XYZ file of C-alpha atoms in Angstrom:
252
model
C -72.818 63.745 -1.922
C -75.126 62.186 0.409
C -74.422 59.311 1.643
C -76.984 57.352 -0.347
C -75.751 59.215 -3.307
C -72.272 57.704 -2.126
C -73.714 53.833 -1.738
C -75.125 54.265 -5.065
C -72.262 54.670 -6.387
C -70.637 51.830 -4.971
C -73.033 49.329 -5.638
C -73.014 50.650 -9.683
C -69.093 50.303 -9.429
C -69.211 46.704 -8.006
C -71.731 45.614 -10.474
C -70.287 46.867 -13.694
C -66.798 45.330 -12.136
C -68.552 41.875 -11.793
C -69.991 42.023 -15.299
C -66.660 43.390 -16.651
C -64.768 39.927 -15.125
C -67.644 37.715 -16.037
C -67.051 39.284 -19.359
C -63.484 39.074 -19.459
C -61.537 36.659 -16.806
C -64.572 33.769 -16.074
C -62.186 31.706 -14.503
C -61.036 34.322 -11.763
C -65.011 35.313 -11.434
C -66.175 31.761 -10.803
C -63.520 31.721 -8.338
C -64.480 34.583 -6.801
C -67.533 33.814 -6.284
C -67.113 31.403 -3.133
C -64.953 34.265 -1.252
C -66.616 35.701 2.057
C -69.998 38.240 1.323
C -66.657 40.793 2.674
C -64.033 40.445 0.573
C -65.436 39.610 -2.815
C -66.050 42.712 -3.607
C -62.465 42.582 -3.469
C -61.404 40.536 -4.438
C -63.337 41.265 -7.979
C -61.942 44.889 -8.190
C -58.268 43.281 -8.095
C -59.196 40.969 -11.110
C -60.592 43.813 -12.796
C -57.523 45.967 -12.440
C -55.709 43.005 -13.421
C -57.947 42.562 -16.680
C -57.283 46.038 -17.584
C -53.573 45.588 -17.677
C -53.719 42.610 -19.979
C -56.021 44.268 -22.178
C -53.375 46.919 -22.562
C -50.726 44.882 -23.015
C -52.656 42.304 -25.977
C -54.849 44.457 -27.003
C -53.119 47.088 -28.623
C -51.235 47.068 -32.235
C -48.969 50.081 -31.318
C -46.637 49.560 -28.513
C -46.883 53.888 -27.591
C -50.573 52.816 -26.987
C -49.972 49.999 -25.040
C -47.496 51.960 -22.607
C -49.738 55.066 -22.256
C -52.846 53.158 -21.271
C -50.576 51.423 -19.032
C -48.868 54.912 -17.434
C -52.058 55.882 -17.237
C -52.742 52.789 -14.594
C -49.513 53.541 -12.908
C -50.264 57.735 -12.121
C -53.932 56.358 -10.828
C -52.857 54.688 -8.362
C -51.726 57.672 -6.210
C -55.389 59.289 -6.461
C -56.450 55.058 -5.577
C -54.421 54.874 -2.640
C -54.895 58.256 -1.580
C -58.886 57.827 -1.239
C -59.359 59.831 -4.550
C -59.329 57.994 -7.449
C -60.186 59.052 -10.835
C -63.462 59.200 -12.182
C -62.924 54.893 -13.244
C -65.068 52.371 -11.824
C -62.502 50.025 -11.386
C -60.219 52.357 -9.948
C -63.295 53.568 -7.527
C -63.557 50.227 -6.795
C -59.881 49.430 -6.284
C -59.812 52.677 -3.781
C -62.785 50.451 -1.874
C -60.552 47.676 -1.285
C -57.841 49.481 -0.447
C -58.299 49.139 3.372
C -58.606 45.989 3.303
C -55.061 45.227 2.512
C -54.558 46.292 -0.827
C -50.885 47.134 -1.540
C -49.737 49.978 -4.142
C -46.492 48.154 -4.408
C -47.893 44.918 -5.819
C -49.939 46.943 -8.349
C -47.243 48.793 -9.687
C -45.344 45.623 -9.853
C -48.254 43.711 -12.174
C -48.070 46.730 -14.387
C -44.391 47.216 -15.044
C -44.236 43.704 -15.628
C -46.574 43.581 -18.092
C -45.319 46.524 -19.621
C -41.666 45.428 -20.148
C -43.472 42.336 -22.221
C -45.234 45.188 -24.565
C -44.427 44.565 -28.029
C -40.620 42.530 -27.329
C -39.670 38.965 -27.730
C -41.123 35.939 -25.467
C -39.138 33.122 -24.676
C -41.720 30.552 -24.358
C -38.823 28.093 -22.663
C -40.623 26.617 -19.190
C -38.078 28.333 -17.250
C -38.740 31.178 -18.973
C -42.588 31.186 -18.596
C -42.176 30.862 -15.039
C -40.330 33.906 -14.484
C -42.949 35.660 -16.351
C -45.411 33.978 -13.869
C -43.491 35.307 -11.071
C -43.457 38.841 -12.183
C -46.971 38.825 -13.730
C -48.869 36.824 -11.348
C -47.048 36.564 -8.411
C -47.837 40.068 -7.270
C -51.723 38.746 -7.710
C -51.835 35.782 -6.142
C -50.197 36.991 -3.166
C -52.672 40.582 -3.364
C -55.445 37.979 -2.768
C -54.188 36.548 0.217
C -53.928 39.823 1.703
C -57.500 40.532 0.929
C -58.656 37.454 2.491
C -56.220 38.456 5.263
C -54.291 34.837 4.942
C -50.963 35.339 4.645
C -48.465 32.782 6.113
C -45.414 30.966 5.201
C -47.594 28.139 3.668
C -50.106 30.034 1.947
C -47.294 32.425 0.985
C -45.410 28.970 -1.128
C -48.847 27.643 -1.858
C -49.788 30.754 -3.720
C -46.273 30.745 -6.057
C -46.832 27.591 -7.250
C -50.259 28.333 -8.276
C -49.014 31.738 -9.767
C -46.568 29.915 -11.882
C -49.115 26.816 -12.535
C -51.463 29.200 -13.712
C -48.733 31.360 -16.142
C -48.002 28.501 -17.728
C -51.395 26.875 -18.065
C -52.658 30.627 -19.853
C -49.030 30.338 -21.958
C -50.085 26.729 -23.721
C -54.057 28.204 -23.575
C -52.445 30.772 -25.711
C -50.544 28.739 -27.818
C -47.612 30.851 -27.119
C -45.688 27.685 -26.417
C -43.747 26.037 -29.480
C -45.156 22.542 -30.082
C -42.127 20.616 -29.606
C -42.174 22.104 -25.800
C -45.817 21.521 -24.762
C -44.917 18.383 -23.295
C -42.424 20.050 -21.286
C -44.559 23.210 -20.386
C -46.927 21.080 -19.266
C -45.422 19.093 -17.206
C -44.077 22.254 -15.086
C -47.533 23.173 -14.827
C -48.823 19.782 -13.570
C -45.894 20.167 -10.996
C -46.669 23.458 -9.778
C -50.315 22.740 -9.274
C -48.837 19.684 -7.025
C -46.606 22.042 -5.132
C -49.824 24.374 -4.968
C -51.743 21.434 -2.881
C -55.506 21.664 -2.150
C -57.359 24.810 -1.327
C -58.267 25.273 2.339
C -58.066 27.410 4.846
C -58.975 31.412 5.002
C -57.387 31.587 1.231
C -58.669 28.888 -0.182
C -60.459 31.431 -2.799
C -56.947 32.569 -4.171
C -56.264 28.735 -4.785
C -59.410 27.807 -6.042
C -58.088 28.610 -9.753
C -56.026 24.884 -9.060
C -59.325 23.238 -9.234
C -59.897 24.949 -12.931
C -56.091 23.902 -13.432
C -56.998 20.778 -13.377
C -59.742 20.946 -15.642
C -57.732 22.647 -18.325
C -54.627 20.422 -18.122
C -56.583 17.434 -17.982
C -58.007 18.779 -21.412
C -54.683 19.421 -23.232
C -53.749 16.135 -22.189
C -56.534 13.987 -23.910
C -55.995 16.117 -26.753
C -52.143 15.097 -27.589
C -50.543 18.127 -26.651
C -52.305 20.058 -29.459
C -52.877 23.500 -28.315
C -54.740 23.581 -31.880
C -57.214 21.442 -30.613
C -60.471 22.372 -30.129
C -60.688 21.229 -26.842
C -58.024 23.489 -25.993
C -59.108 26.127 -27.289
C -62.539 26.102 -25.174
C -62.791 29.225 -23.143
C -64.647 28.264 -20.614
C -64.022 25.084 -17.814
C -67.577 23.513 -18.745
C -70.415 22.588 -16.914
C -68.861 20.818 -14.155
C -66.695 23.098 -13.006
C -68.966 25.256 -10.469
C -69.493 21.757 -8.680
C -66.454 20.979 -8.624
C -65.283 24.492 -6.667
C -67.940 24.185 -5.146
C -66.868 20.787 -3.631
C -63.360 22.434 -3.549
C -64.696 24.944 -0.867
C -67.093 23.206 0.537
C -63.780 20.440 1.610
C -61.623 23.258 2.349
């Protein structure tokens, strides 16, 4: 293949991945827009990979099908990290992000965490949901830092709290929390969000989801902690989200 053909394939994959994330993970897409140009495609590739795993878990009625799809991704990582990814735009985009700091064990951990939850009973208490966030989102948020070359004790602690806050919030937005537990889970999410702090420094894009967390937590409180309320069920963060993200990025 010629060099121009390789560039064309990369641009096509990048466009496909960006469109996929914009459709499936609007929140992640908005935050990735504020990453440095050289890192943005890598972050979008990681978000697209995560969306594929989440979809494999939640988008199937048969447990065995979910496990088969996750097994395909697990096996495909060997090719991704060997520079010979399968003919799949997300896999090829991931391969392009490997030199920037992708860690195969972290991606495998994400798959394994979701695979354990396929077809299983989920404990919906705050502590159990935080452990689930540690397993499913902790590696993802740390990989954000790796791709941004922003690892360090302070940033690691911040994204650990951010992953927990986002996980607890996501459980509430999916209405996966018992009505009697909503206030407690909301309080735990708010506490983790405070511990995450303000987005700043090189790792700022990894913490920008906390700007959206503030929006969604505020909606839940205004809805009287009713997870069935239309305000809570609204899927997008609203027209003011982008200006708020821009302002947070500018301050950071």
